[in-house]
Short mmCIF file of C-alpha atoms and ligand atoms in Angstrom, two decimals:
data_model
loop_
_atom_site.label_atom_id
_atom_site.label_comp_id
_atom_site.label_asym_id
_atom_site.label_seq_id
_atom_site.Cartn_x
_atom_site.Cartn_y
_atom_site.Cartn_z
CA MET A 1 -39.85 -54.28 -28.56
CA ILE A 2 -41.28 -52.78 -24.78
CA PRO A 3 -43.53 -55.55 -24.24
CA ILE A 4 -46.57 -54.27 -21.83
CA LEU A 5 -44.75 -56.80 -19.45
CA ASP A 6 -41.48 -58.77 -18.85
CA SER A 7 -41.52 -61.40 -16.15
CA LYS A 8 -38.23 -62.57 -17.09
CA ARG A 9 -35.96 -59.37 -15.73
CA GLN A 10 -37.81 -60.45 -12.31
CA TYR A 11 -37.16 -63.90 -12.40
CA ALA A 12 -33.61 -63.10 -12.83
CA THR A 13 -33.65 -61.34 -9.76
CA ILE A 14 -35.08 -64.07 -7.79
CA GLY A 15 -34.89 -67.68 -10.15
CA GLU A 16 -31.93 -68.43 -8.23
CA GLU A 17 -33.96 -68.59 -4.60
CA VAL A 18 -37.18 -69.64 -6.19
CA GLU A 19 -35.00 -72.67 -7.99
CA ARG A 20 -34.09 -73.87 -4.78
CA GLU A 21 -37.14 -73.64 -3.34
CA VAL A 22 -39.27 -75.41 -5.62
CA VAL A 23 -36.74 -78.53 -5.78
CA GLU A 24 -36.95 -78.66 -2.20
CA VAL A 25 -40.83 -79.02 -2.68
CA LEU A 26 -40.04 -81.54 -5.68
CA ARG A 27 -37.50 -83.53 -2.95
CA SER A 28 -40.20 -83.59 -0.23
CA GLY A 29 -43.24 -85.13 -1.39
CA GLN A 30 -46.03 -83.18 -0.37
CA TYR A 31 -46.99 -81.60 -3.26
CA ILE A 32 -50.38 -80.05 -2.04
CA LEU A 33 -52.14 -78.05 1.40
CA GLY A 34 -48.44 -78.43 2.69
CA LYS A 35 -46.56 -76.25 4.89
CA HIS A 36 -45.64 -74.25 2.31
CA ASN A 37 -49.59 -73.15 1.90
CA LYS A 38 -49.51 -72.56 5.60
CA ALA A 39 -46.91 -70.26 5.95
CA LEU A 40 -48.54 -68.68 2.87
CA GLN A 41 -51.79 -68.06 4.66
CA GLU A 42 -50.50 -66.59 7.46
CA GLU A 43 -48.10 -64.23 5.89
CA LEU A 44 -50.30 -63.04 3.88
CA ALA A 45 -53.34 -62.61 6.44
CA GLU A 46 -51.04 -60.79 8.05
CA PHE A 47 -49.88 -58.84 5.29
CA VAL A 48 -53.39 -57.55 3.92
CA GLY A 49 -54.12 -57.18 7.69
CA VAL A 50 -56.76 -59.95 8.46
CA LYS A 51 -57.80 -61.88 10.60
CA HIS A 52 -58.06 -65.04 8.13
CA ALA A 53 -56.39 -65.94 4.52
CA VAL A 54 -57.24 -69.09 2.42
CA THR A 55 -55.10 -70.13 -0.20
CA LEU A 56 -57.00 -71.49 -3.36
CA ASN A 57 -56.17 -71.94 -7.08
CA SER A 58 -57.51 -69.04 -8.79
CA GLY A 59 -58.70 -64.92 -8.06
CA THR A 60 -62.01 -66.35 -10.08
CA ASP A 61 -62.10 -69.01 -7.91
CA ALA A 62 -61.56 -66.84 -4.54
CA LEU A 63 -64.79 -64.79 -5.71
CA HIS A 64 -66.87 -67.95 -6.74
CA LEU A 65 -66.48 -69.24 -3.28
CA ALA A 66 -66.91 -65.49 -2.09
CA LEU A 67 -70.67 -65.97 -3.62
CA ARG A 68 -70.83 -69.25 -1.90
CA ALA A 69 -69.91 -68.76 1.39
CA LEU A 70 -72.69 -65.97 1.90
CA ASP A 71 -74.60 -67.87 0.94
CA ILE A 72 -76.11 -65.69 -2.60
CA GLY A 73 -77.16 -68.18 -5.50
CA ALA A 74 -80.23 -67.71 -7.54
CA GLY A 75 -82.84 -65.03 -6.89
CA ASP A 76 -80.34 -62.71 -5.91
CA GLU A 77 -78.34 -59.74 -7.63
CA VAL A 78 -74.83 -58.81 -7.22
CA ILE A 79 -74.32 -55.10 -7.87
CA SER A 80 -70.78 -54.98 -9.37
CA VAL A 81 -69.26 -53.07 -12.83
CA ALA A 82 -68.99 -53.90 -16.30
CA PHE A 83 -65.14 -52.29 -16.78
CA THR A 84 -63.57 -55.06 -15.16
CA PHE A 85 -62.08 -58.52 -16.40
CA VAL A 86 -64.74 -60.86 -17.42
CA ALA A 87 -64.26 -63.02 -13.74
CA THR A 88 -65.88 -60.42 -11.22
CA CYS A 89 -69.30 -61.18 -13.05
CA GLU A 90 -68.53 -64.70 -14.28
CA ALA A 91 -68.53 -65.73 -10.46
CA ILE A 92 -71.81 -64.50 -9.96
CA GLY A 93 -73.18 -65.79 -12.90
CA ILE A 94 -71.46 -69.12 -11.62
CA VAL A 95 -73.92 -69.50 -8.63
CA GLY A 96 -76.51 -68.57 -10.45
CA ALA A 97 -77.44 -65.11 -8.97
CA LYS A 98 -77.72 -62.32 -11.07
CA PRO A 99 -74.99 -59.29 -12.10
CA VAL A 100 -76.14 -55.34 -12.17
CA PHE A 101 -74.17 -53.34 -13.41
CA VAL A 102 -73.03 -49.78 -12.40
CA ASP A 103 -71.38 -47.15 -14.29
CA ILE A 104 -68.21 -46.17 -13.31
CA ASP A 105 -65.78 -42.80 -12.38
CA PRO A 106 -64.42 -41.45 -15.79
CA ASP A 107 -61.09 -40.50 -13.93
CA THR A 108 -60.62 -43.38 -12.09
CA PHE A 109 -62.13 -46.46 -13.55
CA ASN A 110 -64.27 -47.52 -10.57
CA ILE A 111 -67.56 -48.14 -9.95
CA ASP A 112 -69.10 -44.69 -9.28
CA VAL A 113 -70.28 -44.69 -5.62
CA THR A 114 -72.89 -42.22 -6.74
CA LYS A 115 -74.63 -44.37 -9.08
CA ILE A 116 -74.83 -47.59 -6.47
CA GLU A 117 -78.06 -46.82 -4.44
CA ALA A 118 -80.49 -46.48 -7.42
CA ALA A 119 -79.00 -49.70 -7.77
CA ILE A 120 -80.43 -51.36 -4.74
CA THR A 121 -83.50 -53.43 -5.07
CA PRO A 122 -85.02 -56.22 -2.35
CA ARG A 123 -83.01 -58.77 -3.86
CA THR A 124 -79.54 -57.26 -3.97
CA LYS A 125 -77.30 -59.15 -1.65
CA ALA A 126 -73.60 -57.80 -2.38
CA ILE A 127 -71.38 -55.03 -4.05
CA ILE A 128 -68.36 -56.41 -5.62
CA PRO A 129 -66.17 -53.42 -6.17
CA VAL A 130 -63.13 -54.19 -8.25
CA HIS A 131 -60.03 -51.97 -7.36
CA LEU A 132 -59.43 -51.66 -10.95
CA TYR A 133 -55.23 -51.19 -12.32
CA GLY A 134 -54.34 -51.35 -9.33
CA GLN A 135 -56.61 -48.10 -7.61
CA PRO A 136 -58.65 -48.55 -4.90
CA ALA A 137 -62.69 -48.11 -4.98
CA ASN A 138 -64.14 -45.50 -2.91
CA MET A 139 -64.42 -48.15 0.25
CA GLU A 140 -65.30 -45.20 3.05
CA VAL A 141 -68.61 -44.69 0.82
CA ILE A 142 -69.35 -48.38 -0.62
CA MET A 143 -68.79 -49.55 2.89
CA GLU A 144 -71.39 -47.15 4.19
CA ILE A 145 -74.20 -47.70 1.88
CA ALA A 146 -73.63 -51.35 2.52
CA ARG A 147 -74.08 -51.02 6.19
CA LYS A 148 -77.10 -48.55 5.48
CA HIS A 149 -78.77 -51.28 3.09
CA ASN A 150 -77.17 -54.60 4.92
CA LEU A 151 -75.02 -55.33 2.12
CA TYR A 152 -72.25 -57.73 2.37
CA VAL A 153 -69.11 -56.34 0.01
CA ILE A 154 -67.08 -58.42 -1.74
CA GLU A 155 -63.79 -56.63 -2.84
CA ASP A 156 -62.28 -57.82 -6.20
CA ALA A 157 -58.87 -57.03 -5.23
CA CYS A 158 -57.04 -59.09 -7.73
CA GLN A 159 -55.26 -55.82 -9.49
CA ALA A 160 -54.74 -54.50 -6.37
CA ILE A 161 -52.57 -56.56 -3.76
CA GLY A 162 -50.62 -54.08 -1.49
CA ALA A 163 -52.74 -50.94 -2.53
CA THR A 164 -54.16 -49.05 0.94
CA TYR A 165 -57.01 -46.58 1.07
CA LYS A 166 -57.10 -44.55 4.27
CA GLY A 167 -53.85 -46.20 5.20
CA LYS A 168 -55.44 -49.63 5.16
CA MET A 169 -54.82 -52.52 2.74
CA VAL A 170 -57.82 -53.41 0.56
CA GLY A 171 -58.80 -56.74 0.75
CA SER A 172 -59.38 -55.96 4.61
CA PHE A 173 -62.68 -53.41 4.21
CA GLY A 174 -65.42 -55.53 3.21
CA ASP A 175 -66.98 -59.34 4.06
CA ILE A 176 -63.98 -60.57 2.18
CA GLY A 177 -61.53 -59.87 -0.17
CA CYS A 178 -60.16 -61.74 -3.40
CA PHE A 179 -56.66 -61.96 -4.50
CA SER A 180 -54.89 -63.15 -8.13
CA PHE A 181 -51.83 -65.16 -8.03
CA TYR A 182 -51.94 -65.38 -11.78
CA PRO A 183 -48.51 -64.77 -13.43
CA THR A 184 -49.14 -61.31 -14.56
CA LYS A 185 -50.53 -59.97 -11.17
CA ASN A 186 -48.54 -57.42 -9.01
CA LEU A 187 -48.20 -60.89 -7.10
CA GLY A 188 -47.88 -63.51 -9.72
CA ALA A 189 -47.26 -67.16 -8.91
CA MET A 190 -45.71 -69.58 -12.10
CA GLY A 191 -49.20 -71.23 -12.58
CA ASP A 192 -52.30 -70.50 -11.37
CA GLY A 193 -53.26 -69.31 -8.02
CA GLY A 194 -55.77 -67.24 -5.73
CA LEU A 195 -56.65 -66.15 -2.31
CA LEU A 196 -59.73 -65.38 -0.18
CA THR A 197 -59.33 -62.33 2.83
CA THR A 198 -61.56 -62.18 6.00
CA ASN A 199 -61.64 -61.26 9.53
CA SER A 200 -64.71 -63.74 10.09
CA ASP A 201 -64.09 -67.55 12.06
CA ALA A 202 -67.20 -68.71 9.96
CA ILE A 203 -66.51 -67.63 6.24
CA LYS A 204 -63.16 -68.95 6.64
CA ASP A 205 -63.91 -72.24 7.56
CA ARG A 206 -66.65 -72.34 5.06
CA VAL A 207 -64.38 -71.80 2.70
CA ILE A 208 -61.68 -74.42 3.64
CA ALA A 209 -64.13 -76.81 3.40
CA LEU A 210 -65.66 -75.68 -0.29
CA ARG A 211 -62.02 -75.39 -1.66
CA ASN A 212 -61.65 -79.20 -0.77
CA HIS A 213 -65.15 -80.72 -1.97
CA GLY A 214 -67.40 -79.57 0.79
CA GLY A 215 -65.89 -81.25 3.75
CA ALA A 216 -63.90 -79.89 6.87
CA VAL A 217 -62.86 -83.89 7.38
CA ARG A 218 -61.42 -85.91 4.61
CA TYR A 219 -64.26 -88.26 3.09
CA TYR A 220 -67.02 -86.59 4.71
CA HIS A 221 -68.96 -84.25 2.60
CA ASP A 222 -71.49 -81.64 4.17
CA GLU A 223 -72.12 -79.59 1.01
CA ILE A 224 -71.05 -79.17 -3.13
CA GLY A 225 -68.02 -77.95 -3.12
CA VAL A 226 -64.78 -77.50 -5.72
CA ASN A 227 -61.32 -78.73 -5.86
CA SER A 228 -59.67 -75.28 -5.15
CA ARG A 229 -56.57 -76.40 -3.76
CA LEU A 230 -53.81 -74.44 -4.41
CA ASP A 231 -49.98 -76.68 -4.82
CA GLU A 232 -46.71 -76.42 -2.68
CA VAL A 233 -44.72 -75.47 -6.20
CA GLN A 234 -46.74 -72.43 -6.31
CA ALA A 235 -47.09 -71.63 -2.62
CA ALA A 236 -43.23 -71.65 -2.23
CA VAL A 237 -43.22 -69.50 -5.02
CA LEU A 238 -45.19 -66.82 -3.80
CA ARG A 239 -43.43 -67.40 -0.57
CA VAL A 240 -39.93 -65.99 -2.17
CA LYS A 241 -41.98 -63.31 -3.82
CA LEU A 242 -43.72 -61.65 -1.24
CA PRO A 243 -40.97 -59.88 0.83
CA HIS A 244 -40.43 -57.87 -2.65
CA ILE A 245 -43.84 -57.02 -3.20
CA LYS A 246 -43.97 -53.62 -1.25
CA ASP A 247 -40.63 -52.75 -3.42
CA TRP A 248 -41.64 -53.66 -6.59
CA ASN A 249 -45.22 -52.20 -6.27
CA GLU A 250 -43.13 -49.00 -4.94
CA LYS A 251 -41.09 -49.06 -8.28
CA ARG A 252 -44.76 -49.31 -10.46
CA ARG A 253 -45.54 -46.15 -8.83
CA GLU A 254 -42.18 -44.15 -9.47
CA ASN A 255 -42.60 -45.27 -13.16
CA ALA A 256 -46.58 -44.18 -13.49
CA TYR A 257 -45.25 -40.85 -12.40
CA ARG A 258 -42.52 -40.52 -14.20
CA TYR A 259 -45.36 -41.40 -17.04
CA ASN A 260 -47.39 -38.35 -15.88
CA GLU A 261 -44.35 -35.94 -16.18
CA LEU A 262 -43.65 -37.40 -19.67
CA PHE A 263 -47.57 -36.99 -21.16
CA ALA A 264 -47.56 -33.37 -19.08
CA SER A 265 -47.11 -31.71 -22.16
CA CYS A 266 -49.64 -33.30 -24.56
CA LYS A 267 -53.18 -32.52 -23.31
CA ASP A 268 -54.45 -34.94 -25.81
CA ILE A 269 -53.42 -37.70 -23.22
CA VAL A 270 -55.34 -38.08 -20.37
CA THR A 271 -53.70 -39.41 -17.60
CA PRO A 272 -54.78 -41.82 -14.25
CA LYS A 273 -55.88 -39.93 -11.52
CA GLU A 274 -56.39 -41.32 -8.02
CA LEU A 275 -58.76 -40.78 -5.11
CA ASP A 276 -57.48 -38.59 -2.01
CA ASP A 277 -55.09 -40.80 0.65
CA THR A 278 -54.70 -44.19 -1.96
CA TYR A 279 -51.66 -46.17 -3.02
CA CYS A 280 -52.08 -47.03 -5.74
CA VAL A 281 -50.27 -50.11 -7.23
CA TYR A 282 -50.31 -49.90 -11.23
CA HIS A 283 -51.23 -53.03 -11.59
CA GLN A 284 -51.65 -51.28 -15.39
CA TYR A 285 -50.52 -47.45 -16.22
CA THR A 286 -53.92 -46.76 -18.56
CA VAL A 287 -54.46 -43.53 -20.21
CA LYS A 288 -57.40 -42.29 -22.30
CA ILE A 289 -56.60 -41.07 -26.13
CA PRO A 290 -58.78 -39.66 -29.00
CA ASN A 291 -58.52 -42.23 -32.31
CA ARG A 292 -57.31 -45.10 -30.06
CA ASP A 293 -57.44 -48.27 -32.27
CA ASN A 294 -56.00 -45.91 -35.17
CA ILE A 295 -53.11 -45.61 -32.11
CA HIS A 296 -52.87 -48.57 -30.70
CA LYS A 297 -52.33 -50.47 -34.27
CA MET A 298 -49.07 -47.41 -34.78
CA LEU A 299 -47.91 -48.32 -31.24
CA GLN A 300 -47.56 -52.23 -32.10
CA ASP A 301 -46.43 -51.63 -35.42
CA LYS A 302 -43.27 -49.46 -34.29
CA GLY A 303 -42.84 -52.24 -31.24
CA ILE A 304 -44.79 -50.37 -28.12
CA GLY A 305 -46.67 -53.39 -26.32
CA ALA A 306 -49.64 -51.62 -25.54
CA MET A 307 -52.64 -53.60 -24.65
CA LEU A 308 -56.86 -53.13 -24.26
CA TYR A 309 -58.26 -53.44 -21.00
CA TYR A 310 -60.71 -54.04 -22.11
CA PRO A 311 -61.94 -53.99 -25.53
CA VAL A 312 -65.63 -55.47 -24.91
CA PRO A 313 -66.87 -54.10 -21.66
CA LEU A 314 -69.03 -57.25 -19.78
CA HIS A 315 -72.55 -56.04 -20.20
CA LEU A 316 -72.11 -55.78 -24.41
CA GLN A 317 -70.45 -59.41 -24.07
CA LYS A 318 -72.11 -62.27 -25.37
CA VAL A 319 -72.27 -64.20 -21.97
CA HIS A 320 -74.78 -61.39 -20.37
CA GLU A 321 -76.77 -60.77 -23.34
CA TYR A 322 -79.61 -62.62 -21.53
CA LEU A 323 -79.65 -59.63 -18.94
CA GLY A 324 -80.58 -57.42 -21.80
CA VAL A 325 -79.00 -54.14 -20.65
CA GLY A 326 -78.06 -53.04 -23.96
CA LYS A 327 -75.40 -50.63 -25.98
CA GLY A 328 -75.94 -47.08 -24.69
CA SER A 329 -77.09 -48.17 -20.66
CA LEU A 330 -73.84 -47.18 -18.90
CA PRO A 331 -72.01 -44.53 -21.59
CA VAL A 332 -68.89 -43.60 -18.49
CA THR A 333 -67.89 -47.32 -18.95
CA GLU A 334 -68.47 -47.95 -22.85
CA LYS A 335 -66.81 -44.11 -23.50
CA CYS A 336 -64.02 -45.42 -20.93
CA THR A 337 -63.54 -48.51 -23.14
CA GLU A 338 -62.79 -46.74 -26.44
CA MET A 339 -60.54 -44.41 -25.30
CA VAL A 340 -58.33 -46.52 -22.62
CA ILE A 341 -54.58 -48.14 -23.91
CA SER A 342 -52.76 -49.44 -21.09
CA LEU A 343 -49.19 -48.71 -21.67
CA PRO A 344 -45.63 -51.15 -20.54
CA MET A 345 -45.66 -50.98 -16.63
CA PHE A 346 -43.57 -53.05 -14.83
CA PRO A 347 -40.93 -52.31 -11.64
CA GLU A 348 -38.22 -53.32 -14.61
CA LEU A 349 -39.22 -51.22 -16.97
CA THR A 350 -36.25 -48.34 -17.08
CA LEU A 351 -36.19 -44.48 -17.75
CA GLU A 352 -35.42 -44.94 -21.43
CA GLU A 353 -38.59 -47.53 -22.21
CA GLN A 354 -40.77 -44.76 -20.68
CA GLN A 355 -39.00 -42.00 -22.87
CA THR A 356 -39.27 -44.27 -25.56
CA VAL A 357 -43.32 -45.45 -24.66
CA ALA A 358 -44.17 -41.72 -24.01
CA SER A 359 -42.08 -39.97 -27.38
CA THR A 360 -43.85 -42.84 -29.44
CA LEU A 361 -47.40 -42.30 -28.00
CA ILE A 362 -47.46 -38.33 -28.07
CA GLU A 363 -46.08 -38.61 -31.56
CA CYS A 364 -48.76 -41.23 -32.81
CA VAL A 365 -51.38 -38.41 -31.10
CA GLU A 366 -49.59 -35.51 -33.21
CA SER A 367 -49.99 -37.07 -36.50
CA SER A 368 -53.32 -39.31 -36.02
CA LYS A 369 -54.75 -35.45 -34.97
CA VAL A 370 -53.52 -34.15 -38.09
CA VAL A 371 -55.23 -37.01 -40.42
CA ALA A 372 -58.41 -36.44 -38.70
C1 PLP B 1 -57.60 -61.46 -12.86
C2 PLP B 1 -58.26 -61.22 -12.73
C3 PLP B 1 -59.25 -62.10 -11.93
C4 PLP B 1 -59.35 -63.35 -11.84
O1 PLP B 1 -57.90 -63.81 -11.60
P1 PLP B 1 -57.44 -65.36 -11.95
O2 PLP B 1 -56.81 -65.62 -11.32
O3 PLP B 1 -57.17 -65.23 -13.19
O4 PLP B 1 -58.51 -66.69 -11.88
C5 PLP B 1 -60.39 -61.64 -11.52
N1 PLP B 1 -60.62 -60.44 -11.45
C6 PLP B 1 -60.09 -59.11 -12.15
C7 PLP B 1 -60.32 -57.81 -11.79
C8 PLP B 1 -58.62 -60.01 -12.65
O5 PLP B 1 -57.49 -58.68 -12.77
#
């Protein structure tokens, strides 16, 4: 069995240090927003290259509170994609705004920047590009469009910590960057966690209040907030892991390029493309194949932990039925949804495992062609 992700292998390398730090937190009696959160915020702001980083309870909260901090709500429209995890557009719905889906680029799986302007209306307030699978979206064009139409940009960088576009970290282009520390992410906590990044003092202050019941001063509440504090145990874990992220991302890239080589002989397997001048961090290694559903089953039977991210695009989910964006509205998104399959990808994946994954997938693709 080759899993899509094996967190235990990473733990074996850092577990001792994690356990030492966690025990120290447990003994300290300081469990919420203490010294580790403070230090982590500073370390992550420096890492992303922004003025402020605010730790939160999840990536979903980062997206939700980003919209709140920009006063986006009922009557407003927010442009994003349907080819993403539900949380991206769930956040838009939570604040009562309307998600407007733009189709994706079939090569990078990210928002098709040539289709953004047609989706802008007088109600549009923001664009949320997603750096899907760790691939930076085309931030140069997105920022140009946003400036021209006076729109906010909130980057969903939940899958892309450490990725760069033209030498600059994702999460540092827009008004706000959102990150997730869900355990399976490239920088994962051992529970839920999230982060919001910004260069704006006002946004930082607002989010610090929003994450703690809408008040900057304890027991004085200026607006409806939430409880989205990160606990000290998670912050301590993340501080142990953060110094490794560059190395882990680099190993993911090496694994991705090794897969590309292994698949080069099979033209039915479309390997991921990168935009020029990007540093992709391969949260997922996702290829396009024909007869995907059959092959997915075959791989599972053969012990290859392949996954479908995501099996149903957001415009066709029941939760978004009310938008009336039916089948056929986003042809590239729908086509990619039918063809994508994500293969085992993590820094500790071995060459032998990759060879097994590759030869098994090629075999399945060839044999399903004969049947077809
Ligand atoms: C994981 C993820 C989120 C949500 O993050 P959580 O920490 O799980 O709430 C949002 N957007 C994308 C693209 C994600 O991958």
